[in-house]
Amino acid sequence: MIKFLDLHKINIQYEDELKDVANRVIDSGWYLMGKQLKTFEQNYAAFCNVEFALGVANGLDALRLIFKGYIELGIMKKGDEVIVPANTYIASVLAVTDNGLVPVFVEPNLDTYNLNSDKIEYAITHKTKAILTVHLYGQNSVDYKMLEICSKFNLKLVEDSAQSHGARWDNKISGGIGDAAGHSFYPGKNLGALGDAGAVTTNDKALARTISALRNYGSEKKYENIYKGLNSRLDEIQAAFLNVKLKYIQLDIDKRRKVAEYYLNNIKNENIILPTVINEDAHVWHLFVIRTENRNGLQQYLKDNNIQTLIHYPIPIHHQQAYEEYKSLNLPITEKIHKQLLSLPIGMHLKNEDIINIVKVINKFDF
C-alpha cells in the first residue's frame, strides 16, 4: 500500500537529532516556557521574516488568540464580522466564533480553491473588521486586490498559514504578509511536530505582547492576571523537535514540488482537473488535490490498487451540524469543490516508483 502519509518514515530521517534534543529537555528539568521555546520563536520569526513569533498549543489556538488579542486591544468587539473563505477546514471558522465574532462566508476561486478577492467587497458591511484568508493546500491566497480592500476599508488581514510554511509572495513569506498569522505544526503538516503545536507571527508589537500574556492565563507576571486568558503554551519538547525539523523544511518543500511537478506533467486522464498554480514559489504543496465528478469511484479504484487517498474536506462548514444556522446559505462553488476533490499522496515518504505508479494507475481509470 502506498500510504497517503507515513509519519514514521518521515521522522526516522531525523531520529538521532530528535532523540538527542528530547534527552536534553528531559535532563534540563525545565519543560515549559524555557530555552527551547525562546530559540524556536527566534528561529521561526527569522524564517517568516517577521519581528515576533509566539509558540502556542496548536494552530486553532493561534487563530483564536489573534482575534482575542484584537478584542483586548479594542480593535474588535463581539458581534463584529470577519470575512472567511467558505471552503476551508472548520478550525478557521471556530477561531472566529469562539471569540463572539461573526463569520461572513465568501466563495473561493474555482481554479485555486482560495478566497476569491473579486467577491470580498460585496460581503463587507459597517461591522466588518477583518479578512481571514486561508492559504489552502499550501498555496498563497493573498493578492494585491485583497490588500487594496484591506486598506480601503481599514480591515485587518489575518493569515491562516496552517498549511503554507515557506510559501512566498511579493518578496514576503507566509506568516509575514498580513497583520498577523496563525500556524499549525500538527504532525502531518510540512513542518510537523510530534504532537500538537502552533504559533502566531506578527510585526505588531502590541498584539504580540497581548498574545504572549493571553496564552499564559492572561499573565505577564506569575499570579498577576491582566486578561481572562487561556492555557495555550508550546511545550519545550515540541519546540525542540521543531527546531530540528525547521532546518530541513526546504528539503521537504523541494520534494513536494518535484512530486507535484511530476503529477502535473504526467496525469493525462481527461476526466481529472489538476490544480492551478499561480506562482511556483507561492505553493509549498501541503496537499495535491485533484477534482473529478466521480470522486468516490476514483478513490475506491485507487484503494483497490493499493493507493491511499484522503478527502479534504468532505462536508463544507455551512453543512456541518455545528454551524446549522448557516445551512441555508447558497454556496454552489464551495459545495461543488467539497463533492469533487480528492487528495493524492505527496511528501518525503514517497519513492520515485510510488509516484510513477500512482500516475499510471490514475491514467488507466475508466470514468
Coordinates of N, CA and C in Angstrom, one line a residue, residues 178-340:
G178 N 0.3 39.4 6.0 CA -0.8 40.2 6.6 C -0.4 40.9 7.9
D179 N -1.4 41.2 8.7 CA -1.1 41.8 10.0 C -0.8 40.8 11.1
A180 N -1.2 39.6 11.0 CA -0.9 38.5 11.9 C -1.3 37.2 11.2
A181 N -0.7 36.1 11.7 CA -0.9 34.8 11.1 C -0.9 33.7 12.2
G182 N -1.7 32.7 11.9 CA -1.7 31.5 12.8 C -1.1 30.4 12.0
H183 N -0.3 29.6 12.7 CA 0.4 28.5 12.1 C 0.1 27.2 12.9
S184 N 0.0 26.1 12.2 CA -0.2 24.8 12.8 C 1.1 24.0 12.5
F185 N 1.5 23.2 13.6 CA 2.6 22.3 13.4 C 2.1 20.9 13.8
Y186 N 0.8 20.6 13.5 CA 0.3 19.3 13.6 C 1.2 18.3 12.9
P187 N 1.3 17.1 13.4 CA 2.4 16.2 12.9 C 2.3 16.0 11.3
G188 N 1.2 16.1 10.7 CA 1.1 15.8 9.3 C 1.4 17.1 8.4
K189 N 1.7 18.2 9.0 CA 2.0 19.4 8.3 C 3.4 19.3 7.7
N190 N 3.7 20.2 6.7 CA 5.0 20.3 6.1 C 6.1 20.5 7.2
L191 N 5.8 21.3 8.1 CA 6.7 21.5 9.3 C 5.8 20.9 10.5
G192 N 6.1 19.7 10.8 CA 5.2 19.0 11.8 C 6.0 18.7 13.1
A193 N 5.3 18.9 14.2 CA 5.9 18.5 15.5 C 5.6 17.0 15.7
L194 N 5.8 16.5 16.9 CA 5.5 15.1 17.2 C 4.3 15.1 18.2
G195 N 3.4 16.1 18.0 CA 2.2 16.3 18.8 C 1.6 17.6 18.3
D196 N 0.6 18.1 19.1 CA 0.0 19.3 18.7 C 1.0 20.5 19.0
A197 N 1.0 21.5 18.2 CA 1.8 22.7 18.3 C 1.4 23.7 17.4
G198 N 1.6 25.0 17.7 CA 1.2 26.1 16.8 C 2.0 27.3 17.1
A199 N 1.8 28.4 16.4 CA 2.5 29.7 16.6 C 1.7 30.8 16.0
V200 N 1.9 32.0 16.5 CA 1.4 33.3 16.0 C 2.6 34.0 15.5
T201 N 2.5 34.6 14.3 CA 3.6 35.5 13.8 C 2.9 36.9 13.5
T202 N 3.7 37.9 13.8 CA 3.2 39.3 13.5 C 4.4 40.3 13.6
N203 N 4.2 41.5 13.1 CA 5.1 42.6 13.3 C 4.5 43.6 14.2
D204 N 3.3 43.3 14.8 CA 2.6 44.2 15.7 C 3.0 44.0 17.1
K205 N 3.8 44.9 17.7 CA 4.4 44.7 19.0 C 3.3 44.7 20.1
A206 N 2.3 45.5 20.0 CA 1.2 45.5 20.9 C 0.4 44.2 20.9
L207 N 0.1 43.7 19.7 CA -0.6 42.4 19.6 C 0.3 41.3 20.1
A208 N 1.5 41.3 19.8 CA 2.4 40.2 20.3 C 2.5 40.2 21.8
R209 N 2.6 41.4 22.4 CA 2.7 41.4 23.9 C 1.4 40.9 24.5
T210 N 0.2 41.3 23.9 CA -1.1 40.9 24.4 C -1.2 39.4 24.3
I211 N -0.9 38.8 23.1 CA -1.0 37.3 22.9 C 0.0 36.6 23.8
S212 N 1.1 37.1 24.1 CA 2.1 36.5 25.0 C 1.5 36.3 26.4
A213 N 0.7 37.3 26.8 CA 0.1 37.2 28.1 C -1.1 36.3 28.0
L214 N -1.9 36.4 27.0 CA -3.2 35.6 26.8 C -2.9 34.1 26.8
R215 N -1.8 33.7 26.2 CA -1.5 32.3 26.1 C -1.2 31.7 27.4
N216 N -0.8 32.5 28.4 CA -0.3 32.1 29.7 C -1.3 32.6 30.8
Y217 N -2.5 32.2 30.6 CA -3.6 32.6 31.6 C -3.8 34.1 31.7
G218 N -3.4 34.9 30.7 CA -3.6 36.3 30.7 C -2.6 37.0 31.6
S219 N -1.4 36.4 31.8 CA -0.5 36.9 32.8 C 0.9 37.2 32.2
E220 N 1.4 38.3 32.6 CA 2.8 38.6 32.2 C 3.7 38.3 33.4
K221 N 3.2 38.4 34.6 CA 3.9 38.1 35.8 C 3.1 37.1 36.6
K222 N 3.7 36.1 37.1 CA 3.0 35.0 37.8 C 2.1 35.5 38.9
Y223 N 0.9 34.9 38.8 CA -0.2 35.3 39.8 C -0.8 36.7 39.6
E224 N -0.3 37.4 38.6 CA -0.9 38.7 38.3 C -1.5 38.6 36.9
N225 N -2.8 38.6 36.8 CA -3.5 38.4 35.5 C -4.1 39.7 35.0
I226 N -3.7 40.0 33.8 CA -4.2 41.2 33.1 C -5.5 40.9 32.4
Y227 N -5.5 39.8 31.8 CA -6.7 39.4 30.9 C -7.3 38.0 31.4
K228 N -8.4 37.7 30.9 CA -9.0 36.4 31.1 C -8.5 35.6 30.0
G229 N -7.3 35.0 30.2 CA -6.6 34.3 29.2 C -6.8 32.8 29.0
L230 N -5.9 32.2 28.3 CA -6.0 30.7 28.0 C -4.8 30.0 28.6
N231 N -4.8 28.7 28.6 CA -3.6 28.0 28.8 C -3.2 27.4 27.4
S232 N -2.4 28.0 26.7 CA -2.0 27.6 25.4 C -0.6 27.8 25.1
R233 N 0.3 26.9 25.6 CA 1.7 27.1 25.6 C 2.4 26.0 24.8
L234 N 3.3 26.4 23.9 CA 4.1 25.4 23.2 C 5.1 24.8 24.1
D235 N 5.1 23.5 24.4 CA 6.0 23.0 25.4 C 7.4 22.8 24.9
E236 N 8.3 22.7 25.8 CA 9.8 22.7 25.5 C 10.1 21.5 24.5
I237 N 9.5 20.4 24.7 CA 10.0 19.2 23.9 C 9.5 19.4 22.5
Q238 N 8.3 19.9 22.2 CA 7.8 20.1 20.9 C 8.6 21.3 20.2
A239 N 8.9 22.3 21.0 CA 9.7 23.4 20.5 C 11.1 22.9 20.0
A240 N 11.7 21.9 20.8 CA 13.0 21.4 20.5 C 12.9 20.5 19.2
F241 N 11.8 19.7 19.1 CA 11.6 19.0 17.8 C 11.5 19.9 16.6
L242 N 10.7 21.0 16.8 CA 10.5 21.9 15.7 C 11.8 22.6 15.3
N243 N 12.7 22.9 16.3 CA 14.0 23.5 16.0 C 14.8 22.6 15.1
V244 N 14.7 21.3 15.3 CA 15.4 20.3 14.5 C 14.8 20.3 13.1
K245 N 13.5 20.2 13.0 CA 12.8 20.0 11.7 C 12.8 21.3 10.8
L246 N 12.9 22.4 11.5 CA 12.9 23.7 10.7 C 14.1 23.8 9.8
K247 N 15.2 23.1 10.3 CA 16.5 23.2 9.5 C 16.3 22.5 8.1
Y248 N 15.3 21.5 8.1 CA 15.2 20.7 6.9 C 13.9 21.0 6.1
I249 N 13.2 22.1 6.4 CA 11.9 22.3 5.8 C 12.1 22.6 4.3
Q250 N 13.2 23.2 3.8 CA 13.3 23.4 2.4 C 13.5 22.1 1.6
L251 N 14.1 21.1 2.2 CA 14.2 19.8 1.6 C 12.8 19.2 1.4
D252 N 11.9 19.4 2.4 CA 10.6 18.9 2.3 C 9.8 19.6 1.2
I253 N 10.0 21.0 1.1 CA 9.3 21.7 0.1 C 9.8 21.3 -1.3
D254 N 11.1 21.2 -1.4 CA 11.7 20.8 -2.7 C 11.1 19.4 -3.2
K255 N 11.0 18.5 -2.3 CA 10.5 17.1 -2.6 C 9.0 17.2 -3.0
R256 N 8.2 18.0 -2.3 CA 6.8 18.2 -2.6 C 6.7 18.8 -4.0
R257 N 7.5 19.8 -4.3 CA 7.4 20.4 -5.6 C 7.8 19.5 -6.7
K258 N 8.7 18.6 -6.5 CA 9.1 17.6 -7.5 C 8.0 16.6 -7.8
V259 N 7.3 16.2 -6.7 CA 6.2 15.3 -6.8 C 5.1 15.9 -7.6
A260 N 4.8 17.2 -7.2 CA 3.7 17.9 -7.8 C 4.0 18.2 -9.3
E261 N 5.2 18.5 -9.6 CA 5.6 18.7 -11.0 C 5.4 17.4 -11.8
Y262 N 5.7 16.3 -11.3 CA 5.5 15.0 -12.0 C 4.1 14.8 -12.2
Y263 N 3.3 15.0 -11.2 CA 1.8 14.8 -11.3 C 1.2 15.7 -12.4
L264 N 1.6 17.0 -12.3 CA 1.1 18.0 -13.3 C 1.4 17.7 -14.7
N265 N 2.7 17.2 -14.9 CA 3.1 16.9 -16.3 C 2.7 15.5 -16.8
N266 N 2.3 14.6 -15.9 CA 2.1 13.3 -16.4 C 0.7 12.7 -16.2
I267 N -0.1 13.3 -15.4 CA -1.5 12.9 -15.2 C -2.3 13.4 -16.5
K268 N -2.8 12.5 -17.3 CA -3.4 12.8 -18.6 C -4.8 12.4 -18.7
N269 N -5.4 11.9 -17.6 CA -6.8 11.4 -17.7 C -7.7 12.7 -17.9
E270 N -8.4 12.7 -19.0 CA -9.2 13.9 -19.3 C -10.3 14.2 -18.4
N271 N -10.7 13.3 -17.5 CA -11.8 13.5 -16.6 C -11.3 14.0 -15.2
I272 N -10.0 14.3 -15.2 CA -9.4 14.8 -13.9 C -9.0 16.3 -14.1
I273 N -9.4 17.1 -13.2 CA -8.9 18.5 -13.2 C -7.8 18.7 -12.2
L274 N -6.6 19.1 -12.8 CA -5.4 19.3 -12.0 C -5.4 20.7 -11.3
P275 N -4.6 20.8 -10.2 CA -4.5 22.1 -9.5 C -4.0 23.2 -10.4
T276 N -4.4 24.4 -10.2 CA -3.9 25.6 -10.9 C -2.8 26.2 -10.0
V277 N -1.6 26.5 -10.6 CA -0.5 27.1 -9.8 C -0.3 28.5 -10.4
I278 N -0.5 29.5 -9.5 CA -0.4 30.9 -9.9 C 1.1 31.2 -9.9
N279 N 1.9 30.8 -9.0 CA 3.3 31.1 -8.9 C 4.0 29.9 -8.2
E280 N 5.1 29.4 -8.8 CA 5.7 28.2 -8.1 C 6.2 28.5 -6.7
D281 N 6.8 29.7 -6.5 CA 7.3 30.0 -5.2 C 6.2 30.2 -4.2
A282 N 5.0 30.4 -4.6 CA 3.9 30.7 -3.7 C 3.2 29.4 -3.3
H283 N 3.6 28.3 -3.8 CA 2.9 27.0 -3.4 C 4.0 26.0 -2.8
V284 N 3.6 25.5 -1.6 CA 4.5 24.5 -1.0 C 3.9 23.1 -0.9
W285 N 2.7 23.0 -1.6 CA 2.1 21.7 -1.8 C 1.9 20.8 -0.5
H286 N 1.3 21.4 0.5 CA 0.9 20.6 1.7 C 0.0 19.5 1.2
L287 N -0.9 19.8 0.3 CA -1.7 18.8 -0.4 C -1.7 18.9 -1.9
F288 N -1.8 17.8 -2.6 CA -2.0 17.8 -4.0 C -3.4 17.3 -4.3
V289 N -4.3 18.3 -4.7 CA -5.7 18.0 -4.7 C -6.2 18.0 -6.2
I290 N -6.8 16.9 -6.6 CA -7.4 16.9 -8.0 C -8.9 17.0 -7.8
R291 N -9.6 17.2 -8.9 CA -11.0 17.3 -8.9 C -11.6 16.4 -10.0
T292 N -12.7 15.7 -9.7 CA -13.4 14.9 -10.6 C -14.8 14.6 -10.2
E293 N -15.7 14.5 -11.2 CA -17.1 14.2 -10.8 C -17.3 12.9 -10.2
N294 N -16.5 11.9 -10.5 CA -16.6 10.6 -10.0 C -15.5 10.3 -8.9
R295 N -15.6 11.2 -7.9 CA -14.6 11.2 -6.8 C -14.6 9.9 -6.1
N296 N -15.8 9.4 -5.7 CA -15.9 8.2 -4.9 C -15.4 7.0 -5.7
G297 N -15.8 6.9 -6.9 CA -15.3 5.8 -7.8 C -13.8 5.8 -7.9
L298 N -13.2 6.9 -8.2 CA -11.8 7.0 -8.3 C -11.1 6.6 -7.0
Q299 N -11.6 7.1 -5.9 CA -11.0 6.8 -4.6 C -11.0 5.3 -4.3
Q300 N -12.1 4.6 -4.6 CA -12.2 3.2 -4.4 C -11.3 2.4 -5.4
Y301 N -11.2 2.9 -6.6 CA -10.3 2.3 -7.6 C -8.9 2.4 -7.2
L302 N -8.5 3.5 -6.7 CA -7.1 3.7 -6.2 C -6.8 2.8 -5.0
K303 N -7.8 2.7 -4.1 CA -7.7 1.8 -2.9 C -7.5 0.4 -3.4
D304 N -8.3 0.0 -4.4 CA -8.2 -1.4 -4.9 C -6.8 -1.6 -5.5
N305 N -6.1 -0.5 -5.9 CA -4.8 -0.6 -6.5 C -3.7 -0.2 -5.5
N306 N -4.1 -0.3 -4.2 CA -3.1 -0.1 -3.1 C -2.5 1.3 -3.0
I307 N -3.4 2.3 -3.3 CA -3.0 3.7 -3.2 C -4.0 4.4 -2.3
Q308 N -3.5 4.9 -1.2 CA -4.3 5.5 -0.2 C -4.5 7.0 -0.5
T309 N -5.7 7.5 -0.5 CA -6.0 8.9 -0.7 C -6.9 9.4 0.4
L310 N -7.1 10.7 0.5 CA -7.9 11.3 1.5 C -8.8 12.4 0.9
I311 N -9.9 12.8 1.6 CA -10.7 13.8 1.1 C -10.6 15.0 2.0
H312 N -10.1 16.1 1.5 CA -10.0 17.4 2.3 C -10.9 18.4 1.7
Y313 N -12.1 18.6 2.1 CA -12.8 18.1 3.2 C -14.2 17.6 2.7
P314 N -14.8 16.6 3.3 CA -16.0 16.0 2.7 C -17.2 16.9 2.9
I315 N -17.3 17.6 4.0 CA -18.5 18.4 4.3 C -18.2 19.8 4.5
P316 N -18.8 20.7 3.7 CA -18.5 22.2 3.9 C -19.0 22.7 5.2
I317 N -18.4 23.7 5.7 CA -18.7 24.2 7.1 C -20.2 24.5 7.2
H318 N -20.8 25.1 6.2 CA -22.2 25.6 6.4 C -23.2 24.4 6.3
H319 N -22.7 23.2 6.1 CA -23.5 22.0 6.2 C -23.1 21.1 7.4
Q320 N -22.2 21.6 8.2 CA -21.9 20.9 9.5 C -23.0 21.2 10.5
Q321 N -23.2 20.2 11.3 CA -24.2 20.4 12.4 C -23.8 21.5 13.4
A322 N -22.5 21.7 13.6 CA -22.1 22.7 14.5 C -22.5 24.1 14.0
Y323 N -22.6 24.3 12.7 CA -23.0 25.6 12.2 C -24.3 25.5 11.4
E324 N -25.3 24.8 12.0 CA -26.5 24.6 11.3 C -27.3 26.0 11.0
E325 N -26.9 27.0 11.7 CA -27.5 28.3 11.5 C -27.2 28.9 10.1
Y326 N -26.2 28.3 9.4 CA -25.7 28.7 8.1 C -26.2 27.8 7.0
K327 N -27.0 26.8 7.3 CA -27.3 25.7 6.4 C -28.0 26.2 5.1
S328 N -28.7 27.3 5.3 CA -29.5 27.8 4.1 C -28.7 28.7 3.2
L329 N -27.4 28.9 3.5 CA -26.5 29.7 2.6 C -26.4 29.0 1.2
N330 N -26.4 29.8 0.2 CA -26.2 29.4 -1.2 C -24.8 29.5 -1.6
L331 N -24.0 28.4 -1.5 CA -22.6 28.5 -1.8 C -22.3 27.4 -2.8
P332 N -22.7 27.5 -4.1 CA -22.6 26.4 -5.0 C -21.1 26.0 -5.4
I333 N -20.2 27.0 -5.4 CA -18.8 26.7 -5.8 C -18.2 25.9 -4.7
T334 N -18.4 26.3 -3.4 CA -17.9 25.6 -2.3 C -18.5 24.1 -2.3
E335 N -19.7 24.0 -2.5 CA -20.4 22.7 -2.4 C -19.8 21.8 -3.5
K336 N -19.6 22.3 -4.7 CA -19.0 21.6 -5.8 C -17.6 21.1 -5.5
I337 N -16.8 22.0 -4.9 CA -15.5 21.6 -4.5 C -15.5 20.5 -3.5
H338 N -16.3 20.6 -2.5 CA -16.3 19.5 -1.5 C -16.8 18.2 -2.0
K339 N -17.6 18.2 -3.1 CA -18.1 16.9 -3.6 C -17.1 16.3 -4.6
Q340 N -16.1 17.1 -5.1 CA -15.3 16.6 -6.2 C -13.8 16.4 -5.9

